[in-house]
């Protein structure tokens, strides 16, 4: 497999398809722990924003049943109860929608490192995780090059 050729193809696909509507996604997750390492997602929120019209196109907020007990600290921090979270859909139920958004729009994360770790913890498909890491890596390289 020629990885460089695939990256180039994906880069042009990104420019041609993902930006054609001038809409970006700004996404954030809340989790079961202060550190995302080993944590589960308990809330997903995002907005779709039209960067030309400067308006919000869609708002999404969904609490998630993590299928495990949550510490009292996290429940207090998120102002939720265990009973409330237990009644919510599981990550499996919302995964198709979230994966579709991640692929359809350029996504920006409130805390990219932690949010990507949460996606990995929840076994979101590897192509999405890999593409997000690829974009972040090249953004960092661009910043370094422009700095020097």
PDB file of N, CA, C and O in Angstrom, residues 139-148:
ATOM      1  N   UNK A 139      -0.988  20.018  11.349  1.00  0.00           N
ATOM      2  CA  UNK A 139      -1.212  21.365  11.875  1.00  0.00           C
ATOM      3  C   UNK A 139      -0.044  21.758  12.774  1.00  0.00           C
ATOM      4  O   UNK A 139       0.477  22.867  12.694  1.00  0.00           O
ATOM      5  N   UNK A 140       0.411  20.832  13.625  1.00  0.00           N
ATOM      6  CA  UNK A 140       1.545  21.090  14.512  1.00  0.00           C
ATOM      7  C   UNK A 140       2.809  21.343  13.692  1.00  0.00           C
ATOM      8  O   UNK A 140       3.553  22.283  13.972  1.00  0.00           O
ATOM      9  N   UNK A 141       3.044  20.538  12.665  1.00  0.00           N
ATOM     10  CA  UNK A 141       4.216  20.725  11.792  1.00  0.00           C
ATOM     11  C   UNK A 141       4.156  22.106  11.130  1.00  0.00           C
ATOM     12  O   UNK A 141       5.157  22.825  11.076  1.00  0.00           O
ATOM     13  N   UNK A 142       2.989  22.498  10.649  1.00  0.00           N
ATOM     14  CA  UNK A 142       2.823  23.805  10.019  1.00  0.00           C
ATOM     15  C   UNK A 142       3.169  24.934  10.993  1.00  0.00           C
ATOM     16  O   UNK A 142       3.844  25.903  10.638  1.00  0.00           O
ATOM     17  N   UNK A 143       2.706  24.813  12.216  1.00  0.00           N
ATOM     18  CA  UNK A 143       2.985  25.829  13.240  1.00  0.00           C
ATOM     19  C   UNK A 143       4.486  25.911  13.493  1.00  0.00           C
ATOM     20  O   UNK A 143       5.056  27.002  13.560  1.00  0.00           O
ATOM     21  N   UNK A 144       5.135  24.764  13.616  1.00  0.00           N
ATOM     22  CA  UNK A 144       6.582  24.729  13.873  1.00  0.00           C
ATOM     23  C   UNK A 144       7.336  25.375  12.714  1.00  0.00           C
ATOM     24  O   UNK A 144       8.232  26.197  12.924  1.00  0.00           O
ATOM     25  N   UNK A 145       6.976  25.038  11.488  1.00  0.00           N
ATOM     26  CA  UNK A 145       7.651  25.583  10.312  1.00  0.00           C
ATOM     27  C   UNK A 145       7.467  27.101  10.252  1.00  0.00           C
ATOM     28  O   UNK A 145       8.404  27.848   9.983  1.00  0.00           O
ATOM     29  N   UNK A 146       6.252  27.563  10.519  1.00  0.00           N
ATOM     30  CA  UNK A 146       5.979  29.007  10.463  1.00  0.00           C
ATOM     31  C   UNK A 146       6.671  29.745  11.612  1.00  0.00           C
ATOM     32  O   UNK A 146       6.955  30.922  11.493  1.00  0.00           O
ATOM     33  N   UNK A 147       6.906  29.072  12.710  1.00  0.00           N
ATOM     34  CA  UNK A 147       7.546  29.692  13.862  1.00  0.00           C
ATOM     35  C   UNK A 147       9.009  29.986  13.599  1.00  0.00           C
ATOM     36  O   UNK A 147       9.532  31.003  14.033  1.00  0.00           O
ATOM     37  N   UNK A 148       9.690  29.081  12.879  1.00  0.00           N
ATOM     38  CA  UNK A 148      11.133  29.239  12.661  1.00  0.00           C
ATOM     39  C   UNK A 148      11.433  29.925  11.388  1.00  0.00           C
ATOM     40  O   UNK A 148      11.145  30.184  10.471  1.00  0.00           O
TER      41      UNK A 148
END
